[in-house]
mmCIF file with all atom_site columns, C-alpha atoms and ligand atoms in Angstrom:
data_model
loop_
_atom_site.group_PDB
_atom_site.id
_atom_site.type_symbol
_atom_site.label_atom_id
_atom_site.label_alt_id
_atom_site.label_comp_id
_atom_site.label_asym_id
_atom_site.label_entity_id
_atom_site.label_seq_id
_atom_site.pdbx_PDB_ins_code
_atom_site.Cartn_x
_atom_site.Cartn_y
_atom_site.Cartn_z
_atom_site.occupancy
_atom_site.B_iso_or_equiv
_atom_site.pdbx_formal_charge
_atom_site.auth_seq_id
_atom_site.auth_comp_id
_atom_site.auth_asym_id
_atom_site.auth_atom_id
_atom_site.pdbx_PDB_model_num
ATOM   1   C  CA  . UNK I 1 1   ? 15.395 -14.623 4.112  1.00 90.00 ? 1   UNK I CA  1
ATOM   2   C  CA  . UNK I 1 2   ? 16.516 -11.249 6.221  1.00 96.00 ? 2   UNK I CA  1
ATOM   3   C  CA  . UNK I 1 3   ? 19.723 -12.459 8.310  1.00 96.00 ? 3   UNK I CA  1
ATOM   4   C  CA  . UNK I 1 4   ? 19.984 -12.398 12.293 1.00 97.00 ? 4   UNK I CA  1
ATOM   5   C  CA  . UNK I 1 5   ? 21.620 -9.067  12.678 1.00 98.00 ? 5   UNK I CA  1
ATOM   6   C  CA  . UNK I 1 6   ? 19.887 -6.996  10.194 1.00 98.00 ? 6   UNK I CA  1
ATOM   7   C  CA  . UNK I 1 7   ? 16.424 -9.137  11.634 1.00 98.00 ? 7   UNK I CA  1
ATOM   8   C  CA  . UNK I 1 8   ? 17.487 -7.691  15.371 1.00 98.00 ? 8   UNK I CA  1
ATOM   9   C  CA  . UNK I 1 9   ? 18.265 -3.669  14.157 1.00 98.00 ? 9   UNK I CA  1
ATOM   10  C  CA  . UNK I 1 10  ? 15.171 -3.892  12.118 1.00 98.00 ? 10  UNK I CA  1
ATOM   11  C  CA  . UNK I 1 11  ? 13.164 -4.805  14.974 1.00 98.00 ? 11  UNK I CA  1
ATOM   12  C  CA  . UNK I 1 12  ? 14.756 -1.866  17.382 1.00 98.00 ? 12  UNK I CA  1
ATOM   13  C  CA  . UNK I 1 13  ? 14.078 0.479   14.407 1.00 98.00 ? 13  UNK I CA  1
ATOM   14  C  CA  . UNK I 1 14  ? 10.637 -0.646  15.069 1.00 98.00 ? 14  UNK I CA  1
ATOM   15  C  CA  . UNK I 1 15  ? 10.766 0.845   18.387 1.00 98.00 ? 15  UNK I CA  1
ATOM   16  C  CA  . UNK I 1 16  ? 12.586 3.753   17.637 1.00 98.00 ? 16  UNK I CA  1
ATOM   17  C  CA  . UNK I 1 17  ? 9.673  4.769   15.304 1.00 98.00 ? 17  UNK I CA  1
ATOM   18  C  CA  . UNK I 1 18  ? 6.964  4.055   17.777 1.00 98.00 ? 18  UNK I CA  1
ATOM   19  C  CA  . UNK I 1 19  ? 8.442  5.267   20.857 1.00 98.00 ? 19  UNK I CA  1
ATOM   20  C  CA  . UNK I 1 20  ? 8.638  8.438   18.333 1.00 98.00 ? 20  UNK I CA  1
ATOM   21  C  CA  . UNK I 1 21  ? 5.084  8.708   17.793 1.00 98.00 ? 21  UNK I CA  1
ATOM   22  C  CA  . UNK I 1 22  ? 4.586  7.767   21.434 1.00 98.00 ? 22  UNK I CA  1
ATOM   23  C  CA  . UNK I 1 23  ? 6.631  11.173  21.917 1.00 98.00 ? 23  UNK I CA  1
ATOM   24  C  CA  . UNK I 1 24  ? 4.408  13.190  19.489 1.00 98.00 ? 24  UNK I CA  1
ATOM   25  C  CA  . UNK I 1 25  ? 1.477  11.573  21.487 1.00 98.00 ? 25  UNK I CA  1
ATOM   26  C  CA  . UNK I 1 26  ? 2.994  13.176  24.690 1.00 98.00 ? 26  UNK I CA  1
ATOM   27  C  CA  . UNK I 1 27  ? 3.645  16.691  22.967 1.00 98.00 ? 27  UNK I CA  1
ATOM   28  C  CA  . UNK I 1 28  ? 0.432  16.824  21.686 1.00 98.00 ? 28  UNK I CA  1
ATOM   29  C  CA  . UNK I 1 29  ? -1.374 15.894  25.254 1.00 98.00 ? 29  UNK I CA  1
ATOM   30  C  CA  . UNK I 1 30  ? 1.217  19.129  26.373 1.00 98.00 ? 30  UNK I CA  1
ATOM   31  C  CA  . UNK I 1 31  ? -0.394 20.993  23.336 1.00 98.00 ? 31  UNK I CA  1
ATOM   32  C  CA  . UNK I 1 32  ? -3.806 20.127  24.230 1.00 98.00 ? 32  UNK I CA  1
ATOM   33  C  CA  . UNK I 1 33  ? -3.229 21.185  27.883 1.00 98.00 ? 33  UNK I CA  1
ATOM   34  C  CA  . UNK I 1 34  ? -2.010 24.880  26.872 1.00 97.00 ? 34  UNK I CA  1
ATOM   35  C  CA  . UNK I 1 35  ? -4.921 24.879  24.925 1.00 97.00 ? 35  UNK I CA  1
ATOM   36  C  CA  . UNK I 1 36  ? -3.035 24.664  21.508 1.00 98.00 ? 36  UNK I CA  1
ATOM   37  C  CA  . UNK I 1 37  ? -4.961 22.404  20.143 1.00 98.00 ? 37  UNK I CA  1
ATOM   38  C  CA  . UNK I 1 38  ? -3.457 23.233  16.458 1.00 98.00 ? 38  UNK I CA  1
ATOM   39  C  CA  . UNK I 1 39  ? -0.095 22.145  17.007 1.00 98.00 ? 39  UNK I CA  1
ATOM   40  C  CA  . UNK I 1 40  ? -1.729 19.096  19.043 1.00 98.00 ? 40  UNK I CA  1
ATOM   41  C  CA  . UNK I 1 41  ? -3.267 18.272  15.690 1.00 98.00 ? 41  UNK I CA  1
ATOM   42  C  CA  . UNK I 1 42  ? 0.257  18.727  13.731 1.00 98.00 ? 42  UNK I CA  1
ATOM   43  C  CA  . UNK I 1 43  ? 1.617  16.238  16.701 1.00 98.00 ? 43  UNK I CA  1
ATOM   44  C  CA  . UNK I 1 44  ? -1.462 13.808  16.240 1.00 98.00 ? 44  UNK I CA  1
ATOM   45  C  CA  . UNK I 1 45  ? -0.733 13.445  12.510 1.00 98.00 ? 45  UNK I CA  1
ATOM   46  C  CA  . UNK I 1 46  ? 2.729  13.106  13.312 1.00 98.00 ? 46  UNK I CA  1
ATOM   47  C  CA  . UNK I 1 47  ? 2.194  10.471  15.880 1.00 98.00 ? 47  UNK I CA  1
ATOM   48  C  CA  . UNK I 1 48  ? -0.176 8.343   12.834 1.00 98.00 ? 48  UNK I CA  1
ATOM   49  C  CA  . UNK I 1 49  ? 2.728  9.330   10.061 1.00 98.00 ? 49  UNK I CA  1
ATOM   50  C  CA  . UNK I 1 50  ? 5.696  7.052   12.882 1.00 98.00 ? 50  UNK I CA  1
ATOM   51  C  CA  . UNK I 1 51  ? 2.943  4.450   13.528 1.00 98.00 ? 51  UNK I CA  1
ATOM   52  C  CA  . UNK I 1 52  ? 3.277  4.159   9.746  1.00 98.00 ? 52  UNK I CA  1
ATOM   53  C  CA  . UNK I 1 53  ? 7.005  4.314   9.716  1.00 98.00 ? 53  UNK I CA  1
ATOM   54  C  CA  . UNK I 1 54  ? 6.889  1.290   11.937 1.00 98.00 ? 54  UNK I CA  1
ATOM   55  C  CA  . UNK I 1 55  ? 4.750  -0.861  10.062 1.00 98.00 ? 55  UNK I CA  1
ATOM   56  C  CA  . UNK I 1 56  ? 7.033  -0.147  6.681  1.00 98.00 ? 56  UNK I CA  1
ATOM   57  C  CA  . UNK I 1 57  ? 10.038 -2.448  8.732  1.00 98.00 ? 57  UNK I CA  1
ATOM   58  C  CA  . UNK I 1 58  ? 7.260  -4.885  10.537 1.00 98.00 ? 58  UNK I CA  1
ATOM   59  C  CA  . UNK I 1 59  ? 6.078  -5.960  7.106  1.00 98.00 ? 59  UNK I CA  1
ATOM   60  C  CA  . UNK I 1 60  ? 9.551  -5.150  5.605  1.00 98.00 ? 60  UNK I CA  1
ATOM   61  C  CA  . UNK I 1 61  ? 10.863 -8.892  7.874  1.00 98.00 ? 61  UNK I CA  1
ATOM   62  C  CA  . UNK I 1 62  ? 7.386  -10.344 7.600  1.00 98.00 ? 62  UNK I CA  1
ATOM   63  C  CA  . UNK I 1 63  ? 8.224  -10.225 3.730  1.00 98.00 ? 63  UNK I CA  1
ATOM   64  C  CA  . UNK I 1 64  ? 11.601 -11.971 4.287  1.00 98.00 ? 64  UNK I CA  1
ATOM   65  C  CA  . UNK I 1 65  ? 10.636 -14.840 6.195  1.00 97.00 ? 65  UNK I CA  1
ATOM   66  C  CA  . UNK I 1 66  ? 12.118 -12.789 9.471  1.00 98.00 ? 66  UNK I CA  1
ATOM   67  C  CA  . UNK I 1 67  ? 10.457 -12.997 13.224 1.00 98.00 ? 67  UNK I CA  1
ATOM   68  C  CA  . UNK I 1 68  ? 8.865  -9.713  14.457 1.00 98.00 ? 68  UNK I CA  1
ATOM   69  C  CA  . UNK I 1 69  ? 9.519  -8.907  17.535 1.00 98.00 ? 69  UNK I CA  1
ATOM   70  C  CA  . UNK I 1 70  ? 8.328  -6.348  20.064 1.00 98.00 ? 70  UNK I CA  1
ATOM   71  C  CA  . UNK I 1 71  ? 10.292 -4.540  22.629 1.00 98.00 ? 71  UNK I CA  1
ATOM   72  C  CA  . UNK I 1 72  ? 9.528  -2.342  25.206 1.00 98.00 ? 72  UNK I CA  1
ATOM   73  C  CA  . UNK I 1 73  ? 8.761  1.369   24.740 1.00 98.00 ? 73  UNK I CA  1
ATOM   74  C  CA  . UNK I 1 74  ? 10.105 4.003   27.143 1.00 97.00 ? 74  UNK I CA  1
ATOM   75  C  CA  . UNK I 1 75  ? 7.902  5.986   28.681 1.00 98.00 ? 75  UNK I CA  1
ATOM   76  C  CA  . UNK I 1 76  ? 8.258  9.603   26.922 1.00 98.00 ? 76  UNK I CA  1
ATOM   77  C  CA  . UNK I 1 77  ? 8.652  13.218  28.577 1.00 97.00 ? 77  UNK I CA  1
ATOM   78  C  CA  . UNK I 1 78  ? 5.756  14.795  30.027 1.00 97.00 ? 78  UNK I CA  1
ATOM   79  C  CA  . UNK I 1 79  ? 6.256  18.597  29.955 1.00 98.00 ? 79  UNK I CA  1
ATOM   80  C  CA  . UNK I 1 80  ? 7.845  21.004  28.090 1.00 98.00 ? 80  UNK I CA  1
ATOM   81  C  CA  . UNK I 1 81  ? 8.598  24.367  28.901 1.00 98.00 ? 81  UNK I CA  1
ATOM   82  C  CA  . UNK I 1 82  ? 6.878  26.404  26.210 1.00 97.00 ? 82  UNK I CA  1
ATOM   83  C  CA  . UNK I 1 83  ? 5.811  25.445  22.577 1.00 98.00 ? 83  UNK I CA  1
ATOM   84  C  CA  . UNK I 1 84  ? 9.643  26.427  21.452 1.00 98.00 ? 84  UNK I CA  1
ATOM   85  C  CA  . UNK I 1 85  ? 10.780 23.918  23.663 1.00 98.00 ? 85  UNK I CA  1
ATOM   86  C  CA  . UNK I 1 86  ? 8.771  21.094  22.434 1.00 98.00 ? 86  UNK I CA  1
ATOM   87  C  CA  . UNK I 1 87  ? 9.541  21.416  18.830 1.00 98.00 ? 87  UNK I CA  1
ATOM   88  C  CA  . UNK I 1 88  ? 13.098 21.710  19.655 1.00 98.00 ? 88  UNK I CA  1
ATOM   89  C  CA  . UNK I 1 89  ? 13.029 18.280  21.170 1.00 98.00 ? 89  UNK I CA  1
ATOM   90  C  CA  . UNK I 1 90  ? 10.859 16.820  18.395 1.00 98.00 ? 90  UNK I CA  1
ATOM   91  C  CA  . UNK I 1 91  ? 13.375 18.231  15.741 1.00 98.00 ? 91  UNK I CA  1
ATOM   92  C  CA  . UNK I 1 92  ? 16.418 16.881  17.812 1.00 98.00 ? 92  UNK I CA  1
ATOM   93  C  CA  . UNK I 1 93  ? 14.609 13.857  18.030 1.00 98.00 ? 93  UNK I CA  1
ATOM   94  C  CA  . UNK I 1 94  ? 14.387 13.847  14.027 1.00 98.00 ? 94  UNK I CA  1
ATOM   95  C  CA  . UNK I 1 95  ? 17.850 14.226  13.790 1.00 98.00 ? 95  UNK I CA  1
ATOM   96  C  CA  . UNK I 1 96  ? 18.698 11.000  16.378 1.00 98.00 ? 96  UNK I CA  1
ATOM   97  C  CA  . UNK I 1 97  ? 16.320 8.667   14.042 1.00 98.00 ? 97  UNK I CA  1
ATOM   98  C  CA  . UNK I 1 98  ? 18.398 9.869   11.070 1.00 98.00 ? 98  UNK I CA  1
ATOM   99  C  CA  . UNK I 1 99  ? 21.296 8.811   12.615 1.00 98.00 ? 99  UNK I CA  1
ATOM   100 C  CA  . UNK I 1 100 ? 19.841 5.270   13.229 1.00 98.00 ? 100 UNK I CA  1
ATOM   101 C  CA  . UNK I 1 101 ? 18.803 5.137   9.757  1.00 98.00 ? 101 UNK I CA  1
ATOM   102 C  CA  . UNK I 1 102 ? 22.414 5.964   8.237  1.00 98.00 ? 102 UNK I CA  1
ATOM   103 C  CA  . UNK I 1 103 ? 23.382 3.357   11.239 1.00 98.00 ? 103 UNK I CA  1
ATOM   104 C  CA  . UNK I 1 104 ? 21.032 0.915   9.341  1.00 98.00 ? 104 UNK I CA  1
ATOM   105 C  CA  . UNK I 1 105 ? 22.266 1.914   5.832  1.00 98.00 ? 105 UNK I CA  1
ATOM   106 C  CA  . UNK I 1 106 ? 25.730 1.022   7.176  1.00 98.00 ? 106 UNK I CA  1
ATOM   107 C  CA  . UNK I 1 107 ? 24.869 -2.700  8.625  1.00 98.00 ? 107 UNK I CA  1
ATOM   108 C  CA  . UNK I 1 108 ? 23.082 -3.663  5.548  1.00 98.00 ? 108 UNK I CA  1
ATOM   109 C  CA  . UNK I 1 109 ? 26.444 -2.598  3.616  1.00 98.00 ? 109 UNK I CA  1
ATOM   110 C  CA  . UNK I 1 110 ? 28.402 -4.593  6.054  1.00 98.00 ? 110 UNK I CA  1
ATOM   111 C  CA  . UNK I 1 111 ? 26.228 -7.774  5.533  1.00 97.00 ? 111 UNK I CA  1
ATOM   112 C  CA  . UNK I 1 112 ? 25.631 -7.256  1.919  1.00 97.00 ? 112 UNK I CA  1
ATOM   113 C  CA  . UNK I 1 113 ? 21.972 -6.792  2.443  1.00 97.00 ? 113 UNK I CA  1
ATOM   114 C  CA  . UNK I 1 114 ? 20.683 -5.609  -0.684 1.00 97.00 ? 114 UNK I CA  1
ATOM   115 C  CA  . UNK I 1 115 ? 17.010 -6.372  -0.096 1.00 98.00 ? 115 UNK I CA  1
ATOM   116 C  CA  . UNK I 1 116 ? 16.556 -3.826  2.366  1.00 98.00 ? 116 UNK I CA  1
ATOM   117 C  CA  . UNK I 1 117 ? 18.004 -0.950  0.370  1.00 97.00 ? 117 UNK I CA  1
ATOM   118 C  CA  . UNK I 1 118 ? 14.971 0.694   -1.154 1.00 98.00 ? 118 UNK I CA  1
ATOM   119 C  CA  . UNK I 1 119 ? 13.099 0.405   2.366  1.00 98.00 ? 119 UNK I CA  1
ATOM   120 C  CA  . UNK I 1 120 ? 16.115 2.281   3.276  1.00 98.00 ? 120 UNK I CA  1
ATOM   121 C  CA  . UNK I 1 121 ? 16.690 4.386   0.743  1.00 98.00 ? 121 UNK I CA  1
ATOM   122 C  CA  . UNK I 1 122 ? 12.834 5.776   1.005  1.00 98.00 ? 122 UNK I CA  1
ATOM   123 C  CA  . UNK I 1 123 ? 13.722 6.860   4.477  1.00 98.00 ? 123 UNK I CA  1
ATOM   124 C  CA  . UNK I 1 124 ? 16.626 8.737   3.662  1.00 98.00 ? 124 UNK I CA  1
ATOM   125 C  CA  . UNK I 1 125 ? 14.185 10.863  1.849  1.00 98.00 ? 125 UNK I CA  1
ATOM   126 C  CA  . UNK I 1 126 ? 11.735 10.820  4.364  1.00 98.00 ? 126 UNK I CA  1
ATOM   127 C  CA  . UNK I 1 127 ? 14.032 12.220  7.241  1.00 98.00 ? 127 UNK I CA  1
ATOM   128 C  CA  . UNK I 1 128 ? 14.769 14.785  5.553  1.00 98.00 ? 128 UNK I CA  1
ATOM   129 C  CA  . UNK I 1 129 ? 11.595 16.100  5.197  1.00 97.00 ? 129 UNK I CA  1
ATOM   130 C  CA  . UNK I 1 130 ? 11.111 15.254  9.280  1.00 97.00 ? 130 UNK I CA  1
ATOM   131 C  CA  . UNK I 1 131 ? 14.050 17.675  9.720  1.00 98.00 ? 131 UNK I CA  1
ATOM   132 C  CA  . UNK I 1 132 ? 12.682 20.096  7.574  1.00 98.00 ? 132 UNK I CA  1
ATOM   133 C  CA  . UNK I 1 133 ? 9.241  20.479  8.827  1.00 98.00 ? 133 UNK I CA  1
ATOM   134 C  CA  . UNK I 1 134 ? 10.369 20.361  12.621 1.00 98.00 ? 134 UNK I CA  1
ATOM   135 C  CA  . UNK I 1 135 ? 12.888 22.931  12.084 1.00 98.00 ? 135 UNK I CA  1
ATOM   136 C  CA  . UNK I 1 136 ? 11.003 25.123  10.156 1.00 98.00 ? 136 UNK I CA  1
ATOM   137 C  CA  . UNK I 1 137 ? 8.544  25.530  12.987 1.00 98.00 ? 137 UNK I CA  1
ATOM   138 C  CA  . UNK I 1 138 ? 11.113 25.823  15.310 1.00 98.00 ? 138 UNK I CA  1
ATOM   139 C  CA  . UNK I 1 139 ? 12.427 29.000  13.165 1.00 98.00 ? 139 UNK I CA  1
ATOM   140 C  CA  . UNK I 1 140 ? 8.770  30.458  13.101 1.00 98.00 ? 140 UNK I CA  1
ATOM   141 C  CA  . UNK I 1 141 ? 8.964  29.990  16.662 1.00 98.00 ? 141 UNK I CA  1
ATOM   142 C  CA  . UNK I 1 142 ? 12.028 31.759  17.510 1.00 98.00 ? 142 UNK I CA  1
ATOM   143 C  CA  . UNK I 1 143 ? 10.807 34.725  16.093 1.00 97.00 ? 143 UNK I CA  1
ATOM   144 C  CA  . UNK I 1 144 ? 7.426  34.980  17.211 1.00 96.00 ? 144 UNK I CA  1
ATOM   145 C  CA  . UNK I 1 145 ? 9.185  35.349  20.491 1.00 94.00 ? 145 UNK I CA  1
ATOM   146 C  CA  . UNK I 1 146 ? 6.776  35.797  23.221 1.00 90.00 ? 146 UNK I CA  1
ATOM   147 C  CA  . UNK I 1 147 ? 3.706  37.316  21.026 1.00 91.00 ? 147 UNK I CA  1
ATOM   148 C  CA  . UNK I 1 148 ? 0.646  35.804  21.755 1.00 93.00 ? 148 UNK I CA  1
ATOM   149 C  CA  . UNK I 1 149 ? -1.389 36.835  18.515 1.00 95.00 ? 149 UNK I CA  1
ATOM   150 C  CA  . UNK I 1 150 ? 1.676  35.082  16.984 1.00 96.00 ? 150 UNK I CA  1
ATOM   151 C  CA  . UNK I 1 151 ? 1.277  32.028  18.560 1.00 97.00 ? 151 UNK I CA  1
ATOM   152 C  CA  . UNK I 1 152 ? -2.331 32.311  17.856 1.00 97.00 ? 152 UNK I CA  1
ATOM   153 C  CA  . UNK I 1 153 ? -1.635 32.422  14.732 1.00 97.00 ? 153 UNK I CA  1
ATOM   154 C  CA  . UNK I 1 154 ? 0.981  29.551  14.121 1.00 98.00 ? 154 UNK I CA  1
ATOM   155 C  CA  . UNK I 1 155 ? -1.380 27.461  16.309 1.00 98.00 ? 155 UNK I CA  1
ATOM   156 C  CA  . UNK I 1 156 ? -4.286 27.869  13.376 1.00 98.00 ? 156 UNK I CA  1
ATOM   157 C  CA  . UNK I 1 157 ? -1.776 27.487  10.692 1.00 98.00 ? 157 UNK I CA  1
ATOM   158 C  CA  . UNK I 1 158 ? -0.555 24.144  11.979 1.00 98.00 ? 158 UNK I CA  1
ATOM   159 C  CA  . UNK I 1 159 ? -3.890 22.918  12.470 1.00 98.00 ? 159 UNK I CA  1
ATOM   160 C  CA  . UNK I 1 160 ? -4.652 22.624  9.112  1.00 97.00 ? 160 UNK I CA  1
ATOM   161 C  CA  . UNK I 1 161 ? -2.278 19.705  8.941  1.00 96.00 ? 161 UNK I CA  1
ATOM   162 C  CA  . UNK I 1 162 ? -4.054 16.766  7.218  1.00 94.00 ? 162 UNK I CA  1
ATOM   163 C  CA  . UNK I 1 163 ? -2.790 12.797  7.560  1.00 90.00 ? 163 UNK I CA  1
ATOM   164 C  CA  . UNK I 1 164 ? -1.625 11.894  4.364  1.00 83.00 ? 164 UNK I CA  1
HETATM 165 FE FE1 . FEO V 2 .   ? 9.868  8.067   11.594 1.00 58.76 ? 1   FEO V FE1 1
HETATM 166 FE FE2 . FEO V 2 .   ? 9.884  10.993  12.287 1.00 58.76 ? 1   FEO V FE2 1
HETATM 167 O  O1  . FEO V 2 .   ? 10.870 9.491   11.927 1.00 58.76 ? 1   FEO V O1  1
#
């Protein structure tokens, strides 16, 4: 059975991952209003990928006899000033769910949780790969610049992006 403490900071990680896809949600409604509706689709998938992300703690304290509970989701931002900006949030976003991860990694040392280390452990991987693929678009952002056939371009490419 999953102890008190580690119950409670697995149920805020819950939030933390769908008040991330709620974000993605938001920058892809941006996306959709610029009419880029290829990076709306990379921010769609996205959104699915931290619905997922959730659902790997829910069913990680349904498995040890724990009580899910759900907390309130802040409403997310609204408007972004160009595509450049958006990604840079979403990738500094990345980076503030890693550190609630390693936060994670370092309660379930401190109560000698060893259950919950491969849950862990597989998103160790997996932000690292979030940082990766927001940053990377972030770079190909920065140097389009302000070229439309660029952004034309990135928009198509990003649309390709299938859920896995
Ligand atoms: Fe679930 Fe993108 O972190």
């Amino acid at each position: 059975m999953i102890n008190a403490r580690m119950q409670e900071a697995l149920n805020e990680q819950i939030k933390h991952e769908l008040e991330s896809g709620y974000l993605y949600l938001s920058v892809a409604a941006y996306f959709h209003s610029e009419g880029l509706d290829g990076m709306a689709r990379w921010m769609r998938v996205q959104a699915h990928e931290e619905f997922n992300h959730a659902m790997k703690f829910f069913d990680h304290i349904k498995e040890r006899a724990g009580r899910i509970e759900l907390l309130a989701l802040t409403k997310p931002k609204k408007e972004w000033s160009s595509p450049l900006d958006a990604f840079q949030d979403a990738y500094h976003h990345e980076q503030f769910i890693t550190s609630k991860i390693n936060a994670l990694i370092e309660l379930a040392a401190k109560e000698a949780d060893f259950a919950v280390r491969p849950l862990l452990h597989w998103f160790v991987e997996e932000q690292i790969e979030e940082e990766a693929s927001t940053s990377q678009v972030v770079q190909m952002l920065e140097r389009i610049g302000s070229s439309g056939s660029g952004l034309v371009m990135l928009d198509r490419e990003l649309g390709k992006r299938e859920r896995e």
